[in-house]
Each structure stands twice: as structure tokens, then as C-alpha cells.
Coordinates of C-alpha atoms in Angstrom, one line a residue:
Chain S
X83 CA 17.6 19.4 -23.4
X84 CA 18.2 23.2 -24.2
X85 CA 17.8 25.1 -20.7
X86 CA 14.2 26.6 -21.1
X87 CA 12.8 23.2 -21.1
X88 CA 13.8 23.1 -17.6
X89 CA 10.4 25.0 -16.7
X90 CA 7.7 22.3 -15.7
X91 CA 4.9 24.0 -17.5
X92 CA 4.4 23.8 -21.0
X93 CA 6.7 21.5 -21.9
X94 CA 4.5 18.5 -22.3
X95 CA 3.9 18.6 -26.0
X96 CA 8.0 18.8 -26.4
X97 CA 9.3 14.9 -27.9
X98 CA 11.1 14.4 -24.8
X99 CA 8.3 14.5 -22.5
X100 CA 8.5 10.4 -22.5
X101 CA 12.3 10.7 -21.5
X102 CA 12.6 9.4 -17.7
X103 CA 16.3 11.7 -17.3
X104 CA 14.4 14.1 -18.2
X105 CA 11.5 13.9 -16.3
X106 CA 13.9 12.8 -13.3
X107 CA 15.7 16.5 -14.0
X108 CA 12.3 18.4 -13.5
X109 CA 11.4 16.2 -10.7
X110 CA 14.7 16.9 -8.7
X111 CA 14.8 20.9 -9.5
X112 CA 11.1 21.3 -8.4
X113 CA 11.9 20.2 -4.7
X114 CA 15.2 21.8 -4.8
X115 CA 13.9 24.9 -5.4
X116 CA 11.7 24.8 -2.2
X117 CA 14.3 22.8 -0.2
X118 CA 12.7 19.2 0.0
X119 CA 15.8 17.1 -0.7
X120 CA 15.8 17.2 3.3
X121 CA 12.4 15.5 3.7
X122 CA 13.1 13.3 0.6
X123 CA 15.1 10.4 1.6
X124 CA 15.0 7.0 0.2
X125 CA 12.6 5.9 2.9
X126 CA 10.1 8.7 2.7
X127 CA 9.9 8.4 -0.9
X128 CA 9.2 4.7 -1.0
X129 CA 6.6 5.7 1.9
X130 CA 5.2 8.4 -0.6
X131 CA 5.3 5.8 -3.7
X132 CA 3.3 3.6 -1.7
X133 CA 0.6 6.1 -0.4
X134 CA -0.2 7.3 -3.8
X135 CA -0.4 3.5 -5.3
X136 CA -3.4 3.6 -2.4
X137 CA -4.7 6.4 -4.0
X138 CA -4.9 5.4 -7.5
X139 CA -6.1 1.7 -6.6
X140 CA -8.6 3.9 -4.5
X141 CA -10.5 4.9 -7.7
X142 CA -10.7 1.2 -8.5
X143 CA -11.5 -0.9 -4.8
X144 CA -15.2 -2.1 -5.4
X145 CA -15.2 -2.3 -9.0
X146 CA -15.9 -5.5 -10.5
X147 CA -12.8 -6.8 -12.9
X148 CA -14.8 -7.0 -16.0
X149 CA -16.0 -3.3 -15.0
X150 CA -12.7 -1.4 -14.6
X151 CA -12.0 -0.3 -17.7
X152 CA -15.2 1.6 -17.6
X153 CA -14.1 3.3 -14.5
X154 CA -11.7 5.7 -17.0
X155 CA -15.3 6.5 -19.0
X156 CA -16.3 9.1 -16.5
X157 CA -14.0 12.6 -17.3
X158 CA -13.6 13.5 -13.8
X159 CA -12.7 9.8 -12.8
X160 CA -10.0 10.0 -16.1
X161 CA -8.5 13.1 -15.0
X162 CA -8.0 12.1 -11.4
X163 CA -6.6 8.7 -12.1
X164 CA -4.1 10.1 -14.4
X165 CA -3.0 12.8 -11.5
X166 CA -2.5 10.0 -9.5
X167 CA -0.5 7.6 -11.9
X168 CA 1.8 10.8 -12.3
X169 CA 1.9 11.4 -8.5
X170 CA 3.2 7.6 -8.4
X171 CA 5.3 8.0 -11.2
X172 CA 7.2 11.3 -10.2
X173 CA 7.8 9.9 -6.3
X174 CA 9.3 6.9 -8.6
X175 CA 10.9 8.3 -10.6
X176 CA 13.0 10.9 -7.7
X177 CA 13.2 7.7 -5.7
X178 CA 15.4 6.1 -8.3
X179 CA 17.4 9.5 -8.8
X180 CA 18.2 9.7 -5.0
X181 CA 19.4 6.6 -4.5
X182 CA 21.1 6.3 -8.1
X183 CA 19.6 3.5 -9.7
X184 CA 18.9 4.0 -13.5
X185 CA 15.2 2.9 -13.4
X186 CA 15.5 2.5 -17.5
X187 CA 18.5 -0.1 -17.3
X188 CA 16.5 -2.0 -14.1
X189 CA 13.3 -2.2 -15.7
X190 CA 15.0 -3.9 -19.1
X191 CA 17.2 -5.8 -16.1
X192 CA 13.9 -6.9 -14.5
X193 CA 12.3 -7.3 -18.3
X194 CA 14.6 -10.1 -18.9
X195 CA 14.7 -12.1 -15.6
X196 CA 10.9 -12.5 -15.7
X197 CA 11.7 -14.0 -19.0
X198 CA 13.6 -16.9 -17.2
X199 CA 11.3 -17.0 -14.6
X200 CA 7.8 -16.6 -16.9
X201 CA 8.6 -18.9 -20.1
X202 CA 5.8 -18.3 -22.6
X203 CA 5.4 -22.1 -22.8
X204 CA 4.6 -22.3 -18.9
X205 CA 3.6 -19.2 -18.2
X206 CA 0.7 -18.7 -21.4
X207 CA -2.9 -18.1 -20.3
X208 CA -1.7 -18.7 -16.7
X209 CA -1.4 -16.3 -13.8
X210 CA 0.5 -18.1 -11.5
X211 CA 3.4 -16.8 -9.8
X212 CA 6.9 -18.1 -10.7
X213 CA 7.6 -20.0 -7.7
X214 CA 4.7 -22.1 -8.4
X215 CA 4.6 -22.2 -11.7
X216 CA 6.6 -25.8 -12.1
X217 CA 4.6 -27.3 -9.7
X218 CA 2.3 -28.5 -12.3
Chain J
X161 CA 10.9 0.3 -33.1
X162 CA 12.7 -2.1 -35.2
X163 CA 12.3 -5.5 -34.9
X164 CA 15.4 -6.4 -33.0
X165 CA 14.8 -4.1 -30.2
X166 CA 12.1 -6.1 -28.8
X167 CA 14.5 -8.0 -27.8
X168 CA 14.2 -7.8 -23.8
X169 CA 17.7 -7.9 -22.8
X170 CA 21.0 -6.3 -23.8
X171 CA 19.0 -2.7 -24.6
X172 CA 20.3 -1.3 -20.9
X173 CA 22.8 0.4 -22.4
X174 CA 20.7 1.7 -25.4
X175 CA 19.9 5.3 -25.5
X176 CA 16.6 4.8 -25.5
X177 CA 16.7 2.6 -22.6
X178 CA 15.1 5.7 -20.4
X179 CA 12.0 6.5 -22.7
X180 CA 8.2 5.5 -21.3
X181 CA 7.4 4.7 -24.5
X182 CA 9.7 2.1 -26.2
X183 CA 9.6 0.6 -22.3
X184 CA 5.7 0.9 -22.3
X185 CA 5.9 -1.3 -26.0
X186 CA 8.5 -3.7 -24.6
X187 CA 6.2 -4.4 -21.4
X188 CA 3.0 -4.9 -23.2
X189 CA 4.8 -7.3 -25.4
X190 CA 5.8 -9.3 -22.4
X191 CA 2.1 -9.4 -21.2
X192 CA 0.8 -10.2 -24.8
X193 CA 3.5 -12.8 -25.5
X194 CA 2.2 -14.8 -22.3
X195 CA -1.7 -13.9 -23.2
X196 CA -1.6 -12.0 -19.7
X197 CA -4.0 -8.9 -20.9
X198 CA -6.9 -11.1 -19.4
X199 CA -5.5 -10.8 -16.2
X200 CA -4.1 -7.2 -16.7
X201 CA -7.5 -4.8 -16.7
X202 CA -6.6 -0.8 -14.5
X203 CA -8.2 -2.8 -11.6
X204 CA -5.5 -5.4 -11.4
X205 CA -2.5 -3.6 -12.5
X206 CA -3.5 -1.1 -9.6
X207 CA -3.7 -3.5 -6.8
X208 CA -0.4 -4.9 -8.7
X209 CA 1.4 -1.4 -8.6
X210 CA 0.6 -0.9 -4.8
X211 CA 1.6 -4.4 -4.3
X212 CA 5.4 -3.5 -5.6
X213 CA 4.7 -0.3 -4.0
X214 CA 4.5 -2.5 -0.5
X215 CA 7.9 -4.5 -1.7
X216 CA 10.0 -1.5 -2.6
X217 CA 9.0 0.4 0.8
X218 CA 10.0 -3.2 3.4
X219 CA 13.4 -2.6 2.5
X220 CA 12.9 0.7 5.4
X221 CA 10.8 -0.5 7.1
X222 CA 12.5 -0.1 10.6
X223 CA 15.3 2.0 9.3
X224 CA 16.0 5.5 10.7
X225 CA 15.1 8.8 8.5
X226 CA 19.1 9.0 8.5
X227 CA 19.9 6.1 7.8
X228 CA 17.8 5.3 5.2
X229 CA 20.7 5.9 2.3
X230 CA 23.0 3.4 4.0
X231 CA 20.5 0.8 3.5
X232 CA 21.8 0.8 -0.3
X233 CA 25.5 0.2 0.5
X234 CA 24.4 -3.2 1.3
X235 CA 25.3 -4.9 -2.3
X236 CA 22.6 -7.8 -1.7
X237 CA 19.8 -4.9 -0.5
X238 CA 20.7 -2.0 -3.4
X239 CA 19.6 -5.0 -6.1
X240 CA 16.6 -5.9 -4.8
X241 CA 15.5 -2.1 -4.4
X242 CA 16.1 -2.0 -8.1
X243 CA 14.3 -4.8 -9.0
X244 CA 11.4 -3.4 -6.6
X245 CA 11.4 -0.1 -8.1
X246 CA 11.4 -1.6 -11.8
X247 CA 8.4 -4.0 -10.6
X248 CA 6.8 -0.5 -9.8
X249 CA 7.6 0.9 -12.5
X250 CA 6.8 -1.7 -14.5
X251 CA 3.3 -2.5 -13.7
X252 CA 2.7 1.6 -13.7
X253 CA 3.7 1.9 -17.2
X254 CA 1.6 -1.1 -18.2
X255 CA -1.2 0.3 -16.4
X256 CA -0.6 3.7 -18.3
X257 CA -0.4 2.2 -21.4
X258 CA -3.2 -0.1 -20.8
X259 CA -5.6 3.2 -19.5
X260 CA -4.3 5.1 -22.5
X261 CA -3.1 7.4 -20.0
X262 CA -0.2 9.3 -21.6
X263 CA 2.2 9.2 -18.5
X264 CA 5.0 11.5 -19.6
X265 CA 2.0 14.7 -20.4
X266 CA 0.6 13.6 -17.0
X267 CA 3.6 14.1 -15.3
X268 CA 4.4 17.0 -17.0
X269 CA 0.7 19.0 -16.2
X270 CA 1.2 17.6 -12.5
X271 CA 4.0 19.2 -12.5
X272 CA 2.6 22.1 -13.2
X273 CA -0.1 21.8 -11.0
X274 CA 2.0 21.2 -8.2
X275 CA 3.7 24.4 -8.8
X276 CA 0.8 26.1 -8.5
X277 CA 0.0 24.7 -5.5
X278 CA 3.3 25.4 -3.4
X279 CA 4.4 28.8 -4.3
X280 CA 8.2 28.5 -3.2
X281 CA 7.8 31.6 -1.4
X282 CA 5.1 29.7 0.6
X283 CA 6.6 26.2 0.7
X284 CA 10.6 26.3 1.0
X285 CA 11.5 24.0 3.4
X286 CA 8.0 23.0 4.9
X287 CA 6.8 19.8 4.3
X288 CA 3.3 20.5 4.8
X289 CA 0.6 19.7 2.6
X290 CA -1.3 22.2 0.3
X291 CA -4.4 22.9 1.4
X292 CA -2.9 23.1 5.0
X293 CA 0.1 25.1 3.5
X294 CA -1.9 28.7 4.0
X295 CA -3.1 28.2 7.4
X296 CA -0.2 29.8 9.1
Chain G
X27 CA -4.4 -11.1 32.9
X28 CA -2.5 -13.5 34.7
X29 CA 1.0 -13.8 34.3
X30 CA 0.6 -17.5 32.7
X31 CA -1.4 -15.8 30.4
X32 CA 1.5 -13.8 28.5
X33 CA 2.5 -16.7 27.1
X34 CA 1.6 -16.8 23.5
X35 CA 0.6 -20.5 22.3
X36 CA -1.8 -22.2 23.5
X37 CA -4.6 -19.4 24.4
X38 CA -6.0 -19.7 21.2
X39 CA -9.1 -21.4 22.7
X40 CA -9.4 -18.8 25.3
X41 CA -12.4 -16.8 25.4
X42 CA -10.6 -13.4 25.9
X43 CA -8.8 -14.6 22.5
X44 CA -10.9 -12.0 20.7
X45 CA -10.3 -9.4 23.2
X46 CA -8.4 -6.4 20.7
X47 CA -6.9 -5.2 24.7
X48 CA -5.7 -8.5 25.3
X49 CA -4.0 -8.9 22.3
X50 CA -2.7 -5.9 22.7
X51 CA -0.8 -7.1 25.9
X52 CA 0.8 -9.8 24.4
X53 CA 2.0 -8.0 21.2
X54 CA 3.5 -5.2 23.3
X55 CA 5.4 -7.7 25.4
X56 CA 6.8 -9.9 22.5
X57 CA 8.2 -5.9 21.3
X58 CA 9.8 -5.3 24.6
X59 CA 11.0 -8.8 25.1
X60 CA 13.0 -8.2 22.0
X61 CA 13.5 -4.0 23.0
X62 CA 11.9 -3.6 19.5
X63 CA 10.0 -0.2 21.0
X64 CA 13.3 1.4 19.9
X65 CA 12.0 0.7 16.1
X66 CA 8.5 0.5 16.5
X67 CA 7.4 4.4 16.6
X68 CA 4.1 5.4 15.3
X69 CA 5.7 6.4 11.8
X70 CA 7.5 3.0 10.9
X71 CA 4.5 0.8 13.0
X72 CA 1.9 2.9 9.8
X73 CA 4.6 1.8 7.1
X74 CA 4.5 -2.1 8.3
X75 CA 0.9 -2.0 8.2
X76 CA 0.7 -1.2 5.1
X77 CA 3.7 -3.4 3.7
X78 CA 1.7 -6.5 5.4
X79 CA -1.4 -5.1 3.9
X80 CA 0.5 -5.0 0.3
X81 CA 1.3 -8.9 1.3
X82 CA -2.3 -9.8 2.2
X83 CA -3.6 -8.4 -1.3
X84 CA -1.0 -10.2 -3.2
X85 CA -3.2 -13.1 -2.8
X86 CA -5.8 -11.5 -4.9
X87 CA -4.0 -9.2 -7.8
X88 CA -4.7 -11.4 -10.7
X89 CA -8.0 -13.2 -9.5
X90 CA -11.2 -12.0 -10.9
X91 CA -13.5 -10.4 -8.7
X92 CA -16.3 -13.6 -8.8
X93 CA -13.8 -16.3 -7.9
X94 CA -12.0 -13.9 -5.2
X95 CA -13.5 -16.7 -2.9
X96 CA -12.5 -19.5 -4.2
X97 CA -9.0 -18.4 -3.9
X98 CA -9.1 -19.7 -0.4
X99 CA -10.6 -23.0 -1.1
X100 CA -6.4 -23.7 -1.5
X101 CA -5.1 -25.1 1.6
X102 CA -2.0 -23.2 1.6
X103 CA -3.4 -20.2 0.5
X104 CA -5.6 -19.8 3.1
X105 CA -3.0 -20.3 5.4
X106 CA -0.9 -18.0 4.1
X107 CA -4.1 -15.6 3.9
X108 CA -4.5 -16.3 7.5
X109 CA -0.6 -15.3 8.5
X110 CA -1.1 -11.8 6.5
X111 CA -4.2 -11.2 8.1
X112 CA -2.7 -11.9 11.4
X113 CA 0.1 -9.4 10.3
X114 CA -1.8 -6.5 9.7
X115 CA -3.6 -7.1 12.7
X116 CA -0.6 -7.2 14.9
X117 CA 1.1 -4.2 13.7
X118 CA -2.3 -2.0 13.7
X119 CA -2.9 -3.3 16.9
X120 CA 0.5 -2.2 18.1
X121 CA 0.4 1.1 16.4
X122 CA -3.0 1.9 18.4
X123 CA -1.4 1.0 21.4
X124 CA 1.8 3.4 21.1
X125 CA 0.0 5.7 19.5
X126 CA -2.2 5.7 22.9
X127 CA -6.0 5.2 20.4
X128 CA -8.5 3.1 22.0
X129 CA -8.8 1.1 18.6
X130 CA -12.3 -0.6 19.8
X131 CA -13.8 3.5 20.7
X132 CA -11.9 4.6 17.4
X133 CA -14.1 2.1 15.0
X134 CA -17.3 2.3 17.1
X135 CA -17.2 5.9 16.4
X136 CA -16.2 5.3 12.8
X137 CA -19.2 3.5 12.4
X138 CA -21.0 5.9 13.7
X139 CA -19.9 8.4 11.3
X140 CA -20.3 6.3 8.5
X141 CA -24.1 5.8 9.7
X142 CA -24.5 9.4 9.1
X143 CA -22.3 9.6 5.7
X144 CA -23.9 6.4 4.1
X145 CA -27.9 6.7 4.9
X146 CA -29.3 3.4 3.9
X147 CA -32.0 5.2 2.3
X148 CA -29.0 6.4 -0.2
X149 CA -26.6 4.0 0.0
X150 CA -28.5 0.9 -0.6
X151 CA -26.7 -1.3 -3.3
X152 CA -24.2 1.6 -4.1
X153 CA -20.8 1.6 -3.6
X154 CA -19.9 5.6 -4.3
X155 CA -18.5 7.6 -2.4
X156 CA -20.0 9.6 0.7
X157 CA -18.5 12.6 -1.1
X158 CA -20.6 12.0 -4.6
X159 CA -23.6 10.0 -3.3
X160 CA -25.9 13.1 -3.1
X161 CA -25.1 14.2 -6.5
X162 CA -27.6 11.9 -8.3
Chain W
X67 CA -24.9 -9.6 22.9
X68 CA -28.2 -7.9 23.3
X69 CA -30.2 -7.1 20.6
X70 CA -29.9 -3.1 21.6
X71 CA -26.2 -3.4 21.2
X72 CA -26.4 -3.9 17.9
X73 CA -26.6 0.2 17.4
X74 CA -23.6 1.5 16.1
X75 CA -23.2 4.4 18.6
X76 CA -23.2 4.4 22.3
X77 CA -21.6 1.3 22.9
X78 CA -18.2 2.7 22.8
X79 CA -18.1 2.9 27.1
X80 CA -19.4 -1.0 26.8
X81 CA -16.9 -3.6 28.4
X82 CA -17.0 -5.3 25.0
X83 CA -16.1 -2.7 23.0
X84 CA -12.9 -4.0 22.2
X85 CA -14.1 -7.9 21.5
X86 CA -13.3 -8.7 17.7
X87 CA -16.3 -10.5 17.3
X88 CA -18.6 -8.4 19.0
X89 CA -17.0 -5.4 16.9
X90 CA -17.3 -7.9 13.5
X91 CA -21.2 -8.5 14.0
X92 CA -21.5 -4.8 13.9
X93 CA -19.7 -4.0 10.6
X94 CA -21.3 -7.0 9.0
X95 CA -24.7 -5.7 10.1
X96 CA -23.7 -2.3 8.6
X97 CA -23.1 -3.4 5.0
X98 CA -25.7 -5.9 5.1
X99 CA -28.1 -3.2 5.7
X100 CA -26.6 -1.7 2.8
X101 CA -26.3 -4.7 0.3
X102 CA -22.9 -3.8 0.2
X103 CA -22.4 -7.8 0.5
X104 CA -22.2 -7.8 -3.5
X105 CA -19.3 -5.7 -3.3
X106 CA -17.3 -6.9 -0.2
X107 CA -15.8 -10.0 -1.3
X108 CA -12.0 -10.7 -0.7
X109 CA -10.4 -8.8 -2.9
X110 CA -12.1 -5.9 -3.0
X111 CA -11.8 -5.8 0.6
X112 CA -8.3 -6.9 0.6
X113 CA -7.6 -3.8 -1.8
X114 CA -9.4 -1.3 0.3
X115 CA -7.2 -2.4 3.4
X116 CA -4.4 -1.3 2.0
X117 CA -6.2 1.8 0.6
X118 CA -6.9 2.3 4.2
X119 CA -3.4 1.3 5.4
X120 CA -2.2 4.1 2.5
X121 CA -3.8 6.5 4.3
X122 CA -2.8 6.3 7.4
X123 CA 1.1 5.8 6.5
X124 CA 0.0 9.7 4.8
X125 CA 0.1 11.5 8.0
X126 CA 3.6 10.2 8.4
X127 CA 5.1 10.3 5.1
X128 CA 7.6 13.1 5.8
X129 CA 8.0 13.2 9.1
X130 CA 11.7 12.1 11.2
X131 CA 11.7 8.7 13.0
X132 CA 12.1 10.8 16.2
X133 CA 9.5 13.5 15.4
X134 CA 7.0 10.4 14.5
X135 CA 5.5 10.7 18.4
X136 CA 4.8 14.3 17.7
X137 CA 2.4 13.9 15.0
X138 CA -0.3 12.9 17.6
X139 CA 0.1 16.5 19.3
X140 CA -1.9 17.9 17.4
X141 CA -5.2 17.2 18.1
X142 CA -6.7 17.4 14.4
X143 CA -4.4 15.4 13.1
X144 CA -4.9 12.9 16.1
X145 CA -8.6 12.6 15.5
X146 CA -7.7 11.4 11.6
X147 CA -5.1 9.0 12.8
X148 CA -7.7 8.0 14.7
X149 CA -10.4 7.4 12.0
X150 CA -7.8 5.9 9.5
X151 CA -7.1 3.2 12.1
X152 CA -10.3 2.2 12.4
X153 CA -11.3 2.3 8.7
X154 CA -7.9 -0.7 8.4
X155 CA -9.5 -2.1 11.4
X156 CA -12.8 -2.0 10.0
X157 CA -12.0 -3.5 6.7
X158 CA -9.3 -6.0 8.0
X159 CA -12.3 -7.3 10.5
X160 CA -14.7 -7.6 8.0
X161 CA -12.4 -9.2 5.0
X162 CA -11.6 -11.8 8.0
X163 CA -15.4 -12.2 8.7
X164 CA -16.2 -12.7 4.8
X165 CA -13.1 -15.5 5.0
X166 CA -14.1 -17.4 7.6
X167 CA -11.1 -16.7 9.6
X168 CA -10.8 -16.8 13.3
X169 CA -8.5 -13.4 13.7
X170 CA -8.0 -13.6 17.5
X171 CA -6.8 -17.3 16.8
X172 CA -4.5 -16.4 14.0
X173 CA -2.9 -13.5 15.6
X174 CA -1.9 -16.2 18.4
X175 CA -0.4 -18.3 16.0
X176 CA 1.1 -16.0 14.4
X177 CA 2.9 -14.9 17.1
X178 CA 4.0 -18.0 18.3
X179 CA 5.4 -18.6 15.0
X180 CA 7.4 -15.5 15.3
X181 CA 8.1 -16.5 18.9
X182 CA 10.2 -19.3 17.2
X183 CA 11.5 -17.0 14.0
X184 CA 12.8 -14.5 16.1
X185 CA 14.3 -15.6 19.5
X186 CA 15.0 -13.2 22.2
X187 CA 18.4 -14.1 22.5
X188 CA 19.0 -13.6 18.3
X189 CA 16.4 -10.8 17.9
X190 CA 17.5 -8.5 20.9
X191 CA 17.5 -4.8 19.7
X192 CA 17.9 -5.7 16.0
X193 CA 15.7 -4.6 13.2
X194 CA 16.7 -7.8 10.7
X195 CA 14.2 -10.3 8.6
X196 CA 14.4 -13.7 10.3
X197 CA 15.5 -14.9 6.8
X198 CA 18.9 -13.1 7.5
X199 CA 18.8 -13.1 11.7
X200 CA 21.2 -16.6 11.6
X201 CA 23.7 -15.1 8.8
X202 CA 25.4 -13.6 11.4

């Protein structure tokens, strides 16, 4: 990543948009720059991650299931359901960077233990979770 | 994507271990392996994200503002934060890719939006929120 | 309340079991048997709400919205529905207690408010928000 | 309950006020005037909880531990802790209502079952899960 990339803005066509350091390194200069890292401690973060999750599950509360994928139909609806996936997504992803987990390496960690846990031959067609998923 | 990367495990330490989108195929994979994409509408993998969302933030529940980084000296504790913030992660990225919401551009333009919405001259070191930010 | 009256089994049957003040005794007393009030401010009560809140919705993330009521037909599951329930209810209750709101005069006046926000004239058989309802 | 209790305003100075059930036969009214019945099953009411609950962990997101009393100062921000309280009240009342479960009743059990998960002399002044209170 060459230095002028650092700029948030109009960088989003660039191939490394989809890069998680790299959106981590954005992340981390925009609240340093206007002196943040004070309020944004492990616990406020996951406080953060979890108020925005509200807010995008908010677009989608008395939806019916087979009706939710029509929700994203309507452009205004679109547009603010993707601010507030990145909203989630950026508290996420400076939540891993402040407390030093490599969110790449945990989700392929994570990836593979719900493998063990979720067997396609038990777990096909089936949304039970693991812990009752041998009871038959 | 080659064929062998699909492979869930033993990618960590591949370098493209930290991009959305060989994660966003890996995690779709998963779901379609298990016929789970009936279950898995934006509805769903909302509630689901806000769910982890709930998980990741227990862990500080009752902690202190400063001493909320201690919490991950604990070896037991710093593992199940990362497998909390992968779940998140996780069922975000699956919600993208399931929305056809290109996360890394959405990041990247709220980003940008938030820049224009604290000015650092307005909001260095104030944790306030925008539209309270010019009050006074 | 009489003293015999803190106790906390056995007054289920009670008619003041309903009472949200009376509950609120009890909860406030199990705190400060335990000297919990040192953890339990106004900021960490809100984030336990909504962790048990995250917990209570777990119940439902992969059920479709027409069987949502079946899902208690389960025996265990509605207990464990019941014990989340209580949770939320606990911790709110506590939070509008140190947070000095008379929770009973808080929702009275929300409903209220909502009277105003959602005519039924308007609102019948809609579920949109106040905030778009008049815009056809 | 009278039949003129039923309005939603003015009762808030009534000695039942604070009565769960008294407080439920209101909000049910209110969506039923509104055929909002169709929407309100569990889950959708279970997800809009924790919307709720999401916004009213907001007003705290950044703020200290020991600055968390302060938020209530101000008296604007009072009146919207106020009104996201009740909205989690509201919902959590009525998702209870739609369930068939007794809330007053489970609250009671559920803290009698905590009663016995957390005793005085193990739980005194510390913040740990009972599922790690007897490690030592």
C-alpha cells in the first residue's frame, strides 16, 4: 500500500479495498487523527459493534423471512443497510486491531471448528445448533 | 481461487487470509455445503450478526473502561473473544455477500462520509456524536 | 413490603408478583446482598440488557417468521425462553431503578407518544416507520 | 381495571401504573387497534428487543464506567434514556404476552435460581460467570 492510499476517500475502486489490514490501517488513522484511541477500548468497541448490529437488524425487525430480501429493493433502504453493515464492519474490524487478534486467521480458525462441530452429513438441511445436533 | 484453497483449514497463514472476498467465498461454501441458504435470508443473518454482536460484548460486561484490555491477558478469555469476533465477522460477511453488498466499497465511502462528518478541527478528542457535534 | 417478603422463592403466587416496584425491591437487594452496585452503573446495567436480549433472540435466528410460535411448543425451549425473558427483565428493571426512571410513567408516556406517531387511521396494518408513514 | 383506564395517557399518576399486567393489556390493545398482531409474533418481537436494547446501550457507548451516572445530567439526554427504556419494556412485555409467559413469575424464579448460582458468600463483590465462581 503506496502512502496516498492512506486517504479514506477515493480509494474504493483500488484492488485492495477487500484487504482487512488494509481497511484496519484506515480504520485506526481516522480516529487517531481526532484522538479517539482514548474512547476506543476493547469494551466500548464491542459496545459499538453491538449497537450498530441493532441498527442494521433494525431495517429488517417486522419483515416476514420469505420478504427480506426484498427489503434491499428499495434504493434508500439499500443504501442505508450498506452504511450500516460498514458501520459494523469498521467497529469490527478496529476491535480486532486493538486488541491484536488477526480477524483473517480467527475467522479461517473458527471456519474449521464449525466443520467438526457442523458435519455436512448431520448438519445438511438442518438448522440446529451443534450442541443438539447428536441428540437425534 | 483454486480448488485447494477451499479447503477451510491450514489457509491462516496464507496471504490472502485477510481479504473479504476469498473469506466471503469460503463462508458461502460452508453454508451451501450444509444447504443452509434456506435459513440464511438478510433477515436472519441480521438477527445472527447482532446475536455474536451480544456474545463478543459479555466478555465486558462488568469490566471497568480501564480495564477492559486486561480482560485479554486471560489465555482462556482472549480465545473466546476471537472466536466471537470471527462469529461476527463471519455472519457479516455472509450477510454482505448474500445482500450483494460490496463490503470493502462500503467501508471505504463510510469512511469518507464519516470524515465529512467530524471535521478533526471540530471533533479531536470529543466523543460526541455528529449532529450534536456543532452545538457548542 | 414486609420483611418476609424479600425473600425471593416462593412469592410467585403473590398478587403484587406483577408489581414492576416490587420487583424492583427484590432485584436491588439480591445486588447489594452481593455489593454488585459497585458493577452495576447505568452504563454496564444498558450493555447486560442487551447481551440478555442477544440471548433471548438466539432462540429465533434461524426460525421462519410463521413457525416463530411453534418454537415454544419445545419444553425446554420455552423454558429457556422463559429464563432470557426474565433476564432482560431483571437488568432493565435494575437499570430504571439506578438510573432513578419510573419505568411504569416512562412506557405509559411512550404509549402515549406512539398514539400520536402511529394514528390508527394511518397505521392500520402497516408496519413503517413513524418517520416514513406520511409519505404515501 | 376499568374500562376508562384503558386510555393510554393519564394513567401514569394511577397506583397501578407499575402492574405488568395492567401495563401488558395496554400495549396489546395498542397494536391490536392497529392489526399489528400479523407482525408481532416472537421473533419479530424478539429482534426488535434487542433493537430497542441497541439503543439504549447508544447513549452509553463511549462514556467511562465512572462518568456512566453523569449521562442522566443532562436532561435531554435523560428524557431519551427514558423513552428507550420503555420501548425494551414495551416490547419485552408484549413478546411475553404473545408467549404466554407469566413475567412477574419468571423473574422470581429466575432469581431464585441465581440465588443458588451465585451465593453471597462466593459471589461477594466479584463480577465472575457462575460457570467459573467455584474455580477458585
Amino acid at each position: 500500500m503506496s502512502e496516498q492510499n492512506l486517504g479514506v476517500a477515493g480509494a474504493a475502486s483500488s484492488p485492495s479495498a477487500s484487504d482487512i489490514a488494509t481497511l484496519q490501517a484506515k480504520i485506526l488513522a481516522f480516529a487517531a487523527e481526532r484522538e479517539w484511541q482514548q474512547f476506543h477500548d476493547p469494551k466500548n468497541l464491542a459496545m459499538a459493534v453491538a449497537v450498530e448490529a441493532g441498527e442494521l437488524m433494525d431495517h429488517f425487525r417486522w419483515v416476514r423471512s420469505e420478504e427480506a430480501r426484498r427489503v434491499l429493493d428499495d434504493a434508500r433502504t439499500r443504501t442505508e443497510v450498506e452504511e450500516e453493515a460498514a458501520d459494523v464492519a469498521i467497529l469490527l474490524f478496529e476491535f480486532a486491531a486493538v486488541c491484536g487478534i488477526d480477524l483473517g486467521a480467527a475467522i479461517e480458525r473458527k471456519l474449521a471448528r464449525n466443520a467438526e462441530r457442523y458435519p455436512v452429513a448431520l448438519a445438511k438441511g438442518r438448522a440446529v445448533k451443534h450442541d443438539r445436533l447428536r441428540e437425534g
